[in-house]
mmCIF file of C-alpha atoms in Angstrom:
data_model
loop_
_atom_site.group_PDB
_atom_site.id
_atom_site.type_symbol
_atom_site.label_atom_id
_atom_site.label_comp_id
_atom_site.label_asym_id
_atom_site.label_seq_id
_atom_site.Cartn_x
_atom_site.Cartn_y
_atom_site.Cartn_z
ATOM 1 C CA MET B 1234 1.438 16.222 -9.601
ATOM 2 C CA TYR B 1235 1.892 12.565 -10.495
ATOM 3 C CA VAL B 1236 3.206 10.459 -7.613
ATOM 4 C CA GLY B 1237 2.294 7.007 -8.919
ATOM 5 C CA ARG B 1238 0.958 4.405 -6.527
ATOM 6 C CA PHE B 1239 0.853 5.366 -2.860
ATOM 7 C CA VAL B 1240 -0.081 4.222 0.623
ATOM 8 C CA VAL B 1241 -1.360 6.275 3.528
ATOM 9 C CA VAL B 1242 -1.016 4.746 6.994
ATOM 10 C CA SER B 1243 -2.098 5.705 10.496
ATOM 11 C CA PRO B 1244 -2.695 3.638 13.633
ATOM 12 C CA GLU B 1245 -6.364 2.866 12.830
ATOM 13 C CA VAL B 1246 -6.983 3.953 9.221
ATOM 14 C CA GLY B 1247 -5.036 3.303 6.045
ATOM 15 C CA ALA B 1248 -5.452 3.381 2.269
ATOM 16 C CA TYR B 1249 -3.797 2.407 -0.969
ATOM 17 C CA ARG B 1250 -4.295 4.047 -4.372
ATOM 18 C CA VAL B 1251 -3.323 2.870 -7.802
ATOM 19 C CA SER B 1252 -2.378 5.825 -10.001
ATOM 20 C CA SER B 1253 -1.177 4.931 -13.488
ATOM 21 C CA ARG B 1254 -0.464 6.533 -16.833
ATOM 22 C CA SER B 1255 0.546 3.289 -18.538
ATOM 23 C CA PHE B 1256 -2.005 0.746 -17.225
ATOM 24 C CA PRO B 1257 -5.256 2.525 -16.306
ATOM 25 C CA ASN B 1258 -7.544 -0.441 -17.070
ATOM 26 C CA ARG B 1259 -7.437 -1.960 -13.590
ATOM 27 C CA GLN B 1260 -9.821 -2.433 -10.700
ATOM 28 C CA ALA B 1261 -9.733 -3.204 -6.990
ATOM 29 C CA VAL B 1262 -11.682 -6.342 -6.031
ATOM 30 C CA GLN B 1263 -12.426 -7.227 -2.406
ATOM 31 C CA ARG B 1264 -12.534 -10.860 -1.273
ATOM 32 C CA ASP B 1265 -12.587 -11.929 2.401
ATOM 33 C CA GLY B 1266 -10.292 -9.252 3.826
ATOM 34 C CA THR B 1267 -8.039 -9.169 0.782
ATOM 35 C CA VAL B 1268 -8.095 -6.543 -1.967
ATOM 36 C CA THR B 1269 -6.668 -7.628 -5.308
ATOM 37 C CA VAL B 1270 -5.640 -5.130 -7.969
ATOM 38 C CA GLU B 1271 -6.294 -6.759 -11.336
ATOM 39 C CA PRO B 1272 -6.978 -5.870 -14.977
ATOM 40 C CA THR B 1273 -10.534 -4.961 -15.924
ATOM 41 C CA PRO B 1274 -12.283 -7.362 -18.324
ATOM 42 C CA ASP B 1275 -11.626 -5.007 -21.258
ATOM 43 C CA ALA B 1276 -7.937 -4.431 -20.452
ATOM 44 C CA PRO B 1277 -5.386 -5.178 -23.191
ATOM 45 C CA GLU B 1278 -3.291 -8.267 -22.534
ATOM 46 C CA THR B 1279 0.116 -7.648 -20.974
ATOM 47 C CA ASP B 1280 2.964 -9.723 -19.606
ATOM 48 C CA ASN B 1281 3.948 -6.988 -17.137
ATOM 49 C CA PRO B 1282 4.475 -8.762 -13.779
ATOM 50 C CA TYR B 1283 3.603 -5.672 -11.731
ATOM 51 C CA ILE B 1284 0.011 -5.181 -12.949
ATOM 52 C CA SER B 1285 -1.875 -7.635 -10.724
ATOM 53 C CA TYR B 1286 -1.278 -8.279 -6.996
ATOM 54 C CA ASN B 1287 -2.885 -8.118 -3.556
ATOM 55 C CA GLY B 1288 -2.897 -4.486 -2.383
ATOM 56 C CA VAL B 1289 -4.477 -5.208 1.019
ATOM 57 C CA ARG B 1290 -4.195 -8.223 3.307
ATOM 58 C CA VAL B 1291 -5.888 -8.346 6.718
ATOM 59 C CA THR B 1292 -4.313 -10.434 9.489
ATOM 60 C CA GLU B 1293 -5.026 -10.890 13.190
ATOM 61 C CA ARG B 1294 -1.980 -8.693 13.989
ATOM 62 C CA GLY B 1295 -2.522 -5.834 11.551
ATOM 63 C CA ALA B 1296 -3.712 -4.901 8.056
ATOM 64 C CA VAL B 1297 -1.071 -4.660 5.324
ATOM 65 C CA VAL B 1298 -1.351 -2.207 2.410
ATOM 66 C CA GLY B 1299 1.121 -1.955 -0.450
ATOM 67 C CA ASN B 1300 1.811 -1.657 -4.153
ATOM 68 C CA GLY B 1301 2.922 -5.153 -5.165
ATOM 69 C CA SER B 1302 3.744 -8.778 -4.500
ATOM 70 C CA HIS B 1303 5.509 -7.891 -1.238
ATOM 71 C CA VAL B 1304 2.109 -7.471 0.473
ATOM 72 C CA ASP B 1305 1.654 -11.244 0.767
ATOM 73 C CA PRO B 1306 4.997 -12.073 2.465
ATOM 74 C CA ILE B 1307 4.576 -9.108 4.813
ATOM 75 C CA ALA B 1308 1.163 -10.445 5.872
ATOM 76 C CA GLU B 1309 2.548 -13.960 6.202
ATOM 77 C CA LYS B 1310 5.400 -12.818 8.436
ATOM 78 C CA LEU B 1311 2.967 -10.870 10.612
ATOM 79 C CA GLU B 1312 0.839 -13.996 10.969
ATOM 80 C CA LEU B 1313 3.948 -15.960 11.967
ATOM 81 C CA GLY B 1314 4.594 -13.525 14.818
ATOM 82 C CA TYR B 1315 7.304 -11.312 13.334
ATOM 83 C CA PRO B 1316 7.431 -7.803 14.820
ATOM 84 C CA ALA B 1317 5.747 -5.339 12.447
ATOM 85 C CA ARG B 1318 8.994 -3.542 11.588
ATOM 86 C CA ASP B 1319 10.709 -6.794 10.629
ATOM 87 C CA ALA B 1320 7.644 -8.102 8.767
ATOM 88 C CA ILE B 1321 7.871 -5.068 6.470
ATOM 89 C CA ALA B 1322 11.652 -4.740 6.247
ATOM 90 C CA GLU B 1323 12.560 -8.315 5.289
ATOM 91 C CA PRO B 1324 10.251 -8.676 2.229
ATOM 92 C CA LEU B 1325 11.134 -5.161 1.022
ATOM 93 C CA LEU B 1326 14.830 -5.912 1.315
ATOM 94 C CA SER B 1327 14.602 -9.321 -0.359
ATOM 95 C CA LEU B 1328 12.303 -8.271 -3.237
ATOM 96 C CA ASP B 1329 13.934 -4.845 -3.667
ATOM 97 C CA PHE B 1330 12.618 -2.090 -5.942
ATOM 98 C CA GLU B 1331 10.719 -3.120 -9.059
ATOM 99 C CA LYS B 1332 12.982 -3.978 -11.970
ATOM 100 C CA ASP B 1333 11.138 -1.856 -14.517
ATOM 101 C CA ASP B 1334 12.213 1.100 -16.629
ATOM 102 C CA TYR B 1335 11.801 3.472 -13.674
ATOM 103 C CA ASP B 1336 13.318 1.451 -10.803
ATOM 104 C CA THR B 1337 9.906 1.910 -9.162
ATOM 105 C CA PRO B 1338 10.051 1.753 -5.354
ATOM 106 C CA ARG B 1339 7.958 -0.689 -3.367
ATOM 107 C CA VAL B 1340 5.809 0.951 -0.676
ATOM 108 C CA ALA B 1341 3.949 -0.673 2.206
ATOM 109 C CA GLY B 1342 2.330 -0.045 5.558
ATOM 110 C CA ILE B 1343 0.694 -1.867 8.428
ATOM 111 C CA VAL B 1344 -2.410 -0.419 10.093
ATOM 112 C CA GLY B 1345 -3.752 -1.405 13.520
ATOM 113 C CA VAL B 1346 -0.593 -3.087 14.753
ATOM 114 C CA ASP B 1347 -1.252 -4.934 18.012
ATOM 115 C CA ALA B 1348 -0.292 -2.817 21.038
ATOM 116 C CA ALA B 1349 1.886 -5.691 22.286
ATOM 117 C CA ASP B 1350 4.127 -5.476 19.219
ATOM 118 C CA PRO B 1351 7.687 -4.641 20.332
ATOM 119 C CA THR B 1352 8.361 -2.305 17.395
ATOM 120 C CA THR B 1353 5.596 0.201 18.161
ATOM 121 C CA THR B 1354 5.430 2.505 21.147
ATOM 122 C CA ALA B 1355 1.687 3.218 21.079
ATOM 123 C CA ASP B 1356 -0.515 2.303 24.040
ATOM 124 C CA GLY B 1357 -3.197 1.262 21.580
ATOM 125 C CA PRO B 1358 -3.012 0.274 17.897
ATOM 126 C CA GLY B 1359 0.188 1.262 16.126
ATOM 127 C CA ALA B 1360 1.315 1.704 12.533
ATOM 128 C CA VAL B 1361 4.466 1.154 10.521
ATOM 129 C CA ILE B 1362 5.301 2.434 7.019
ATOM 130 C CA GLY B 1363 8.133 1.459 4.701
ATOM 131 C CA THR B 1364 9.644 1.752 1.244
ATOM 132 C CA VAL B 1365 12.539 0.322 -0.653
ATOM 133 C CA ARG B 1366 13.980 2.327 -3.528
ATOM 134 C CA ARG B 1367 17.285 2.186 -5.394
ATOM 135 C CA ASP B 1368 19.121 4.238 -2.785
ATOM 136 C CA ALA B 1369 17.416 3.347 0.508
ATOM 137 C CA LEU B 1370 15.324 1.046 2.663
ATOM 138 C CA LEU B 1371 13.161 3.096 5.035
ATOM 139 C CA VAL B 1372 10.925 1.595 7.738
ATOM 140 C CA GLU B 1373 9.492 3.633 10.552
ATOM 141 C CA GLU B 1374 6.693 3.798 13.105
ATOM 142 C CA VAL B 1375 4.058 6.477 12.480
ATOM 143 C CA THR B 1376 1.476 7.963 14.831
ATOM 144 C CA GLU B 1377 -0.310 10.303 12.402
ATOM 145 C CA PRO B 1378 -1.466 9.752 8.800
ATOM 146 C CA THR B 1379 1.665 9.356 6.696
ATOM 147 C CA LEU B 1380 2.097 8.901 2.939
ATOM 148 C CA VAL B 1381 4.789 7.281 0.858
ATOM 149 C CA ALA B 1382 4.557 7.076 -2.916
ATOM 150 C CA THR B 1383 6.510 5.522 -5.746
ATOM 151 C CA TYR B 1384 7.465 8.855 -7.337
ATOM 152 C CA GLU B 1385 8.070 12.399 -6.028
ATOM 153 C CA GLU B 1386 6.860 11.664 -2.470
ATOM 154 C CA ASP B 1387 9.109 8.636 -2.091
ATOM 155 C CA SER B 1388 9.955 9.228 1.581
ATOM 156 C CA PRO B 1389 7.367 9.022 4.396
ATOM 157 C CA THR B 1390 5.658 12.392 4.777
ATOM 158 C CA ALA B 1391 2.662 13.726 6.725
ATOM 159 C CA PHE B 1392 -0.686 13.484 4.909
ATOM 160 C CA ASP B 1393 -3.976 15.137 5.804
ATOM 161 C CA LEU B 1394 -6.345 12.154 5.905
ATOM 162 C CA ALA B 1395 -9.727 13.082 7.372
ATOM 163 C CA ALA B 1396 -11.519 9.732 6.918
ATOM 164 C CA THR B 1397 -12.146 7.523 9.919
ATOM 165 C CA ASP B 1398 -13.663 4.502 8.140
ATOM 166 C CA ALA B 1399 -12.541 2.206 5.349
ATOM 167 C CA GLY B 1400 -14.985 3.437 2.711
ATOM 168 C CA GLY B 1401 -14.192 7.053 3.447
ATOM 169 C CA ALA B 1402 -10.458 6.415 3.267
ATOM 170 C CA ALA B 1403 -10.743 4.650 -0.102
ATOM 171 C CA ARG B 1404 -12.810 7.481 -1.549
ATOM 172 C CA GLU B 1405 -10.664 10.264 -0.051
ATOM 173 C CA VAL B 1406 -7.400 9.014 -1.522
ATOM 174 C CA TYR B 1407 -9.069 8.266 -4.859
ATOM 175 C CA ASP B 1408 -10.385 11.843 -5.013
ATOM 176 C CA HIS B 1409 -7.065 13.400 -3.990
ATOM 177 C CA GLU B 1410 -5.571 15.903 -6.421
ATOM 178 C CA TYR B 1411 -2.663 13.623 -7.317
ATOM 179 C CA GLU B 1412 -3.063 12.743 -10.988
ATOM 180 C CA HIS B 1413 -4.234 9.602 -12.840
ATOM 181 C CA ALA B 1414 -6.300 7.832 -10.180
ATOM 182 C CA VAL B 1415 -7.320 4.309 -11.217
ATOM 183 C CA CYS B 1416 -8.688 2.561 -8.108
ATOM 184 C CA SER B 1417 -8.220 2.508 -4.351
ATOM 185 C CA ALA B 1418 -8.785 0.571 -1.154
ATOM 186 C CA GLY B 1419 -9.269 1.575 2.460
ATOM 187 C CA VAL B 1420 -8.911 -0.265 5.739
ATOM 188 C CA ALA B 1421 -9.908 0.727 9.262
ATOM 189 C CA GLY B 1422 -9.787 -0.889 12.682
ATOM 190 C CA SER B 1423 -7.276 -2.636 14.876
ATOM 191 C CA ALA B 1424 -5.744 -6.084 15.242
ATOM 192 C CA GLY B 1425 -8.490 -8.710 15.044
ATOM 193 C CA GLU B 1426 -11.202 -6.426 13.720
ATOM 194 C CA PHE B 1427 -10.845 -4.568 10.410
ATOM 195 C CA ASP B 1428 -13.198 -3.194 7.811
ATOM 196 C CA VAL B 1429 -12.071 -3.084 4.172
ATOM 197 C CA ALA B 1430 -13.517 -1.150 1.247
ATOM 198 C CA VAL B 1431 -12.658 -0.437 -2.378
ATOM 199 C CA HIS B 1432 -13.370 2.351 -4.843
ATOM 200 C CA ASN B 1433 -13.058 2.043 -8.589
ATOM 201 C CA GLY B 1434 -13.138 4.718 -11.259
ATOM 202 C CA GLY B 1435 -16.641 5.373 -12.566
ATOM 203 C CA GLU B 1436 -18.354 4.424 -9.309
#
C-alpha cells in the first residue's frame, strides 16, 4: 500500500518517512538537531515548492516531526511557550493542505512534550499528533505510537513501533512494508534531551 509521507509519534520516540513515486531522488540530512529533506546531488531540477523542507526540528520543549514547511513554525511556537496542541494547530490551520494536484494533507507530531504542558495529561513526556486535509483539521494527544499519513491512513491510527532509539526508529519506518520509501528520520528522548538519526536509501 502507498500512503505517501508519514509521521509516527509516541511520548518518547517518533519518526518521519518520505515515501514518493514522483520525487524519489531525495535524502535526509542531519544538522544540529534539525533534519532537512532535500534533493540528492543527481536529482533533476524542479520548481516544486514541496520537495525540500525541515522534517525534524528539536526544541527545549519537544521534538517536531512533519512533512513540510509547517515544521518550522510549529517548532518556533513551541519555543515561544505555546502549548503543544496550539503550536501544531495554528500553523496547520494557517498553511492548510498542500495546493498540489492531490490536495496533499500536512502531517505533524511532537515527541517528548514537557510534562508541564497544559495540553497533555501524561505524568512524564507527552506527545501530540495532527493533520490538516481538505475536509478536517485533527489534533490530538497520543500515549502510544500513532501514525498519520498523507494518503490512505490520513487520520491518526495506532502503529506498532518497536524501536526505542532514534536510529532504530528511522530504520524501522524506512523498512516498513508501505511502498516507495525514499528516506527517513527518527527522534528519541524528552524535552531538553533528544537524539536524532537519519536513514537514506542505499545505506
